[in-house]
Short mmCIF file of C-alpha atoms and ligand atoms in Angstrom, two decimals:
data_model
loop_
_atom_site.label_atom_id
_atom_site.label_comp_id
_atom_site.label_asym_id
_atom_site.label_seq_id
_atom_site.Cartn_x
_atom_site.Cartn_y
_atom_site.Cartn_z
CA UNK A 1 0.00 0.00 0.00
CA UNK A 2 1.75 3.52 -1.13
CA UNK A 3 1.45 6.17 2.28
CA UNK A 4 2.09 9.59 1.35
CA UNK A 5 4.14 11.89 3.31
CA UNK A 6 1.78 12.48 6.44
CA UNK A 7 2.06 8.63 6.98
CA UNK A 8 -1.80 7.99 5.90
CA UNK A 9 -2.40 5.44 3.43
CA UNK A 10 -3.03 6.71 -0.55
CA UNK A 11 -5.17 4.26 -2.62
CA UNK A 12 -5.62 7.11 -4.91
CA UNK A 13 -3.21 9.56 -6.17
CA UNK A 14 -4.11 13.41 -5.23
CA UNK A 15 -2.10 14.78 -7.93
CA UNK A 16 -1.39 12.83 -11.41
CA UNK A 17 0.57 14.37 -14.37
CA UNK A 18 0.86 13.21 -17.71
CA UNK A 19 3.28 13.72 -20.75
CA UNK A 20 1.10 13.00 -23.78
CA UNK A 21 3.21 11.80 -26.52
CA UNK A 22 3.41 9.34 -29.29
CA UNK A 23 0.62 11.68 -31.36
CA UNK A 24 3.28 12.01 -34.45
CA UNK A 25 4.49 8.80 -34.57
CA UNK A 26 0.66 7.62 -34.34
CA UNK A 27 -0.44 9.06 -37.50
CA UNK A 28 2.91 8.37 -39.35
CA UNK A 29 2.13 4.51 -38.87
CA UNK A 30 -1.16 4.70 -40.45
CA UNK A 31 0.65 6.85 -43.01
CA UNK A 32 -1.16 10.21 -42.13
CA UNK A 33 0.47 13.56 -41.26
CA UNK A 34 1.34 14.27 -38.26
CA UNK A 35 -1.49 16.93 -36.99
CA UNK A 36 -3.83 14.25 -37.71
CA UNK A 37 -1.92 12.13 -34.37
CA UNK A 38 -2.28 15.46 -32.78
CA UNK A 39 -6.69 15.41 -33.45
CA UNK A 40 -6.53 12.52 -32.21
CA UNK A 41 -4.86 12.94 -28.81
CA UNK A 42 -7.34 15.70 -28.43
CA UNK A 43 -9.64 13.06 -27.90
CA UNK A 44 -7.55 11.43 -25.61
CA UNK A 45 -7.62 14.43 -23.67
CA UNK A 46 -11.10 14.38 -23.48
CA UNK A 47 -11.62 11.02 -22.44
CA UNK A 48 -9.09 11.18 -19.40
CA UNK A 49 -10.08 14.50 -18.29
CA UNK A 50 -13.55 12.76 -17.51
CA UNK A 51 -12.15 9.57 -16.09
CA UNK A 52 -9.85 11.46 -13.89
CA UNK A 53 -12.80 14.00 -12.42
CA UNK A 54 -15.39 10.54 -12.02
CA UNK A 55 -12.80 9.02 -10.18
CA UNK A 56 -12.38 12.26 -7.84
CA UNK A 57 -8.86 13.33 -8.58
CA UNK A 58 -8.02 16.15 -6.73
CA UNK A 59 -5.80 17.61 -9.65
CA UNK A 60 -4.96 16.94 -13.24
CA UNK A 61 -1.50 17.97 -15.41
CA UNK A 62 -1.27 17.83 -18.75
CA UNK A 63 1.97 18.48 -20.82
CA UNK A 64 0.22 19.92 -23.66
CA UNK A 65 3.19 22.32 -25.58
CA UNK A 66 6.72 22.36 -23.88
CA UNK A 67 9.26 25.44 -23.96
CA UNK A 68 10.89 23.36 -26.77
CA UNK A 69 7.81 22.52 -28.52
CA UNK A 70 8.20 26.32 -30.45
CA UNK A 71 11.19 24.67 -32.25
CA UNK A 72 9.16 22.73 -34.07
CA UNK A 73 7.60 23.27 -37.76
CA UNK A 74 5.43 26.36 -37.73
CA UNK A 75 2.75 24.66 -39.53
CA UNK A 76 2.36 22.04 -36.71
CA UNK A 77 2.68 24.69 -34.16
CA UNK A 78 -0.41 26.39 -35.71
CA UNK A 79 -1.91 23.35 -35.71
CA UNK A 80 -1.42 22.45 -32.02
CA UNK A 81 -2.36 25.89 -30.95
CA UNK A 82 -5.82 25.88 -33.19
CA UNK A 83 -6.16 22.33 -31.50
CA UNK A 84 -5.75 24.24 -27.86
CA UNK A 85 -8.24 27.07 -28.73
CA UNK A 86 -10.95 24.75 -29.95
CA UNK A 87 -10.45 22.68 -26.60
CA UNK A 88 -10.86 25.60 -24.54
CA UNK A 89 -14.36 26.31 -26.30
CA UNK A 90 -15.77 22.97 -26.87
CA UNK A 91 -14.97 21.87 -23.31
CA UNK A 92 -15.89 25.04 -21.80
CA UNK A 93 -19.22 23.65 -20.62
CA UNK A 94 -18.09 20.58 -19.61
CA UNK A 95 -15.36 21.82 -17.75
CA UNK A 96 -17.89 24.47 -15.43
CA UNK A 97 -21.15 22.16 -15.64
CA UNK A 98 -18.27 19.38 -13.63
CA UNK A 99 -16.88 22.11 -10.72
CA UNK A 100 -13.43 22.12 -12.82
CA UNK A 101 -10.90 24.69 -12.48
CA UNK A 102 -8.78 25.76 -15.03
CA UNK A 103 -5.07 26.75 -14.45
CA UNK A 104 -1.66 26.72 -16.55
CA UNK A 105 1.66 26.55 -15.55
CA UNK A 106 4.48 27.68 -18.21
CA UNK A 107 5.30 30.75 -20.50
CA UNK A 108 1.58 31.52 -21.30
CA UNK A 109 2.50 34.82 -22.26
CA UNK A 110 3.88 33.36 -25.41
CA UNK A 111 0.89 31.67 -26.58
CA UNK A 112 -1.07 33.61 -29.36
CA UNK A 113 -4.00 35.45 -28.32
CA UNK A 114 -6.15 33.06 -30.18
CA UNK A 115 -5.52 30.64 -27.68
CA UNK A 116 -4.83 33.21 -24.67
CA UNK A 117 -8.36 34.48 -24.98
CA UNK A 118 -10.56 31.72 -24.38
CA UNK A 119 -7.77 30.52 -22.14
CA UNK A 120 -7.96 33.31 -19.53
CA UNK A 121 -11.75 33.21 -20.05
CA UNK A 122 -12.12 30.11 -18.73
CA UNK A 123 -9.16 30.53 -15.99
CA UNK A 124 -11.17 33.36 -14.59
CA UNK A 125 -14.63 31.90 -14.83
CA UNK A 126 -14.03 28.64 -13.33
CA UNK A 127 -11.70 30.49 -10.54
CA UNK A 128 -14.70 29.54 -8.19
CA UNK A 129 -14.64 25.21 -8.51
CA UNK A 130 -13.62 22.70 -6.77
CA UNK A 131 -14.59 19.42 -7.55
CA UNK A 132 -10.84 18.90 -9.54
CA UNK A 133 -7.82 21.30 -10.89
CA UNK A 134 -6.75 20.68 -14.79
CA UNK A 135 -3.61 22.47 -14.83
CA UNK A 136 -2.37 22.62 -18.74
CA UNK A 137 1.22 22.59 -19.33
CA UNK A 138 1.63 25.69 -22.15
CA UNK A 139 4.76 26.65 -23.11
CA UNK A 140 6.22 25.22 -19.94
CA UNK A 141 9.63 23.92 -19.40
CA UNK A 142 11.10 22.47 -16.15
CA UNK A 143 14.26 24.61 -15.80
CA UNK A 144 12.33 27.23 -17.06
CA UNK A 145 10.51 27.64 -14.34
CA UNK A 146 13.40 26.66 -11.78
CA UNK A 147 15.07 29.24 -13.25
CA UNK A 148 12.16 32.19 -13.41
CA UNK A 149 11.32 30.92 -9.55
CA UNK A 150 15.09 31.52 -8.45
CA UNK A 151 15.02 34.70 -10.26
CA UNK A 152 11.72 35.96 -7.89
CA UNK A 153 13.82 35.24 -4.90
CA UNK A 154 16.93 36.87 -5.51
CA UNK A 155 15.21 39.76 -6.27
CA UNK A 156 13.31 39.53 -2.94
CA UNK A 157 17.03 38.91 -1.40
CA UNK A 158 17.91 42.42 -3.35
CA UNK A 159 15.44 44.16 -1.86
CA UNK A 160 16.31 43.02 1.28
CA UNK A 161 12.68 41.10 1.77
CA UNK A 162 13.92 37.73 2.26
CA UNK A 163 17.58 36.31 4.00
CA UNK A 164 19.16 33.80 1.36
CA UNK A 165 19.11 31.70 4.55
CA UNK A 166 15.56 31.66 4.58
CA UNK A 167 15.26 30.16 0.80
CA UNK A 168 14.44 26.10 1.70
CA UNK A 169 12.15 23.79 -0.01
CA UNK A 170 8.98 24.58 1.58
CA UNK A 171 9.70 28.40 0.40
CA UNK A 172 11.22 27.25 -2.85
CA UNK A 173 8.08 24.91 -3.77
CA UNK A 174 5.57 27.16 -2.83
CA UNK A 175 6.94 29.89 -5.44
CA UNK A 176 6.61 27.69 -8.20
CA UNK A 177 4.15 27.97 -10.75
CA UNK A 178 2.41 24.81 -8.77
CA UNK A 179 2.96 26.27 -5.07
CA UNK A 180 -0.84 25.60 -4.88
CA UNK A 181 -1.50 22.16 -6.18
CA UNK A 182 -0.98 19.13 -3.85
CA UNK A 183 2.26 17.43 -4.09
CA UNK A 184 2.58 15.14 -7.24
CA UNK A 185 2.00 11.62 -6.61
CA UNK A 186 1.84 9.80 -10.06
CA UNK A 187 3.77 11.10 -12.93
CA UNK A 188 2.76 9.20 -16.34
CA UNK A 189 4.01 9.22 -19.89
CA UNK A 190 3.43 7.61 -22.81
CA UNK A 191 4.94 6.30 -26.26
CA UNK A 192 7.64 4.34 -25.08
CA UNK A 193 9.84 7.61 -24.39
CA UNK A 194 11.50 6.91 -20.63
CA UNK A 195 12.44 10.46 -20.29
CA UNK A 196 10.58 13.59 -18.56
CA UNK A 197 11.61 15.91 -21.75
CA UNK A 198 11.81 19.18 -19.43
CA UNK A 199 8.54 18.34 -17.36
CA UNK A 200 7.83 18.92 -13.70
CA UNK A 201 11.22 18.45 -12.97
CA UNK A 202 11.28 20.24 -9.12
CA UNK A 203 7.93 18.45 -8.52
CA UNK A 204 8.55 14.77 -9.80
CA UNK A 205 11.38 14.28 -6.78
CA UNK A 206 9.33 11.78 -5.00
CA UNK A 207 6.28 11.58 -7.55
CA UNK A 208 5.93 7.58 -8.48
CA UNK A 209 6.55 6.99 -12.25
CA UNK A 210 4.72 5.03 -14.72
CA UNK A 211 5.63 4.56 -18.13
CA UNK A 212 3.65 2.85 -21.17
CA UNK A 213 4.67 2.02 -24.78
CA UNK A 214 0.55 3.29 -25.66
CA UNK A 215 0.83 6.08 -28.17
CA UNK A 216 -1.17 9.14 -26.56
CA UNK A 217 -3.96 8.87 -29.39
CA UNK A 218 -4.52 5.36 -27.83
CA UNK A 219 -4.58 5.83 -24.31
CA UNK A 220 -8.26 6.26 -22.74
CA UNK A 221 -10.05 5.68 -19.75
CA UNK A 222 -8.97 2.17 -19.04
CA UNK A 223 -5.00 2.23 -19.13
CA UNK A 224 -5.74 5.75 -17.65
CA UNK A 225 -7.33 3.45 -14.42
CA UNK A 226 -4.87 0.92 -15.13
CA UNK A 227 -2.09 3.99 -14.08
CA UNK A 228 -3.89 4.67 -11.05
CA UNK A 229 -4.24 1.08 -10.43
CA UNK A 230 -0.40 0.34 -10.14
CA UNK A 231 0.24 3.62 -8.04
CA UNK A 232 -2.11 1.50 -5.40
CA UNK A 233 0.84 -1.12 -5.27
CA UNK A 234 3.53 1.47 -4.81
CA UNK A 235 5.53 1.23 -1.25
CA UNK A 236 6.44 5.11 -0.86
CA UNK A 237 9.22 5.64 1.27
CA UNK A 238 10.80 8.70 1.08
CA UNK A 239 14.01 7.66 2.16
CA UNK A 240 13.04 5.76 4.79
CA UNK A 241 13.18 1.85 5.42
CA UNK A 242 10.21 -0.39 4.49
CA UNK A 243 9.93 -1.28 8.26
CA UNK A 244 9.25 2.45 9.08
CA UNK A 245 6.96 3.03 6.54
CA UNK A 246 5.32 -0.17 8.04
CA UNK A 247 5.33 1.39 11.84
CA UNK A 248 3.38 4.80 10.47
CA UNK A 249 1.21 3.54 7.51
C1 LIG B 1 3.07 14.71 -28.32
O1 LIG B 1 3.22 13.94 -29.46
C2 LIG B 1 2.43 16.05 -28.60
C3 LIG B 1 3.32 17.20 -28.39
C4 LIG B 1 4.59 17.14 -28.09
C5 LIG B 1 2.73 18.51 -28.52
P1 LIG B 1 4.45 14.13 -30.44
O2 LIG B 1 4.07 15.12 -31.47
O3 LIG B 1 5.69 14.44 -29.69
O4 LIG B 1 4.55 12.68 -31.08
P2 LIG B 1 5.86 11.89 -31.45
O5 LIG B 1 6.69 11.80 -30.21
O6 LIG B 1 6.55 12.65 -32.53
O7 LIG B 1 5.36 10.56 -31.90
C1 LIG B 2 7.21 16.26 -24.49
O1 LIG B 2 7.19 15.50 -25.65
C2 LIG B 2 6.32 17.45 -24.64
C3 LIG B 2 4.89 17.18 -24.65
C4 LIG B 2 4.33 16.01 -24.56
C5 LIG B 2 4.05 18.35 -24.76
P1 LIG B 2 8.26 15.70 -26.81
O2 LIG B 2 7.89 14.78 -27.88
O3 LIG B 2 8.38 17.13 -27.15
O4 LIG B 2 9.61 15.25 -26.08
P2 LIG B 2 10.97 14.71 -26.71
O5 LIG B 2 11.37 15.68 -27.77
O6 LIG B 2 10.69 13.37 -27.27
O7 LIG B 2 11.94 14.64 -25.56
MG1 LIG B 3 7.10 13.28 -28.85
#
């Protein structure tokens, strides 16, 4: 049974993020372009956004477009961020009639205003809910936002608002882009890829990993409750030894 830091038992993960890849290299096998694998991991989007809120997750991250991601060809770009806006809209009822709230971590500034309008639209509107946090992952890179964090503090130190002494974890995490979501407990990815391209990188530290060869555009409800599932076998330890995790849990 996986206990989470406060020594209480965790059947379910509180916090789950997920890189969502494989969308090229699912189209290029059934010889279609690429933005077509992209379409389709929309869908997947859809689906687990659902299964993750029925099952009464208390929080949701999707890597949706990394820092890196702008290198890419501008046609797909446009394509992933015409993708994004139509999400927003077409999922802006489900999203408020289900108590969801809307956030984003990463450069968001950088996204076109296409995209930022219905974005911050929906960020504001479903400010109020409750029931689950989808955070989406825009423009967001790991060091990015190590880096933009440690900026904000030195410039507190500068100002002589905060003693460098004073900087710890606690202080550190809570500056971060996620400061308010619960601590990440189950960190997924898919397409075979056993790498966290850039993601989460501060918050993964103790988050439990779970990788499957399932190209995003294939993954749905059921392998997204078969994740879950094996986080429920998980022995978290934090450092510790089995037989103190025992003793607490
Ligand atoms: C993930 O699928 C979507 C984004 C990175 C935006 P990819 O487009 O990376 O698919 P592969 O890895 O090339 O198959
Ligand atoms: C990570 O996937 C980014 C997203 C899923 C949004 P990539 O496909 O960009 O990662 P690499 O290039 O394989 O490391
Ligand atoms: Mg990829």
């Amino acid at each position: 049974m996986s206990v989470d830091q406060s020594g209480l038992p965790s059947l379910l993960p509180r916090h789950v993020a997920i890189i969502m890849d494989g969308n090229g290299r699912w189209a290029q096998r059934r010889g279609l372009a690429r933005v077509e694998g992209h379409r389709q991991g929309a869908q997947s989007v859809r689906k687990v956004v659902r299964a993750a809120r029925e099952v009464g997750l208390r929080a949701l991250t999707l890597y949706a477009f990394s820092a890196q991601n702008w290198a890419r060809p501008p046609e797909e770009v446009g394509t992933l961020m015409q993708l994004l806006r139509d999400f927003l809209i077409e999922e802006r009822p489900e999203i408020m009639d289900n108590a969801i709230r809307l956030t984003t971590i990463g450069d968001v500034d950088r996204m076109p205003d296409f995209v930022r309008d219905p974005l911050e639209a929906l960020m504001r509107d479903s400010a109020g809910n409750r029931a689950m946090t989808l955070c989406l992952a825009l423009s967001y890179g790991g060091r990015e936002s190590i880096i933009s964090t440690t900026r904000a503090l030195c410039e507190l130190a500068a100002r002589g608002a905060l003693k460098p002494a004073d900087v710890n974890d606690e202080r550190f995490s809570a500056m971060l882009q996620t400061g308010g979501m619960p601590q990440l407990d189950l960190l997924v990815r898919t397409s075979g890829e056993v790498r966290l391209s850039n993601f989460l990188l501060w918050e993964a530290a103790y988050a439990e990993l779970y990788f499957t060869d399932t190209l995003w555009p294939d993954f749905g409800k059921e392998e997204f409750l078969h994740a879950l599932e094996s986080f429920k076998g998980r022995e978290r330890r934090y450092g510790r030894t089995r037989e103190q995790i025992k003793a607490v849990g």
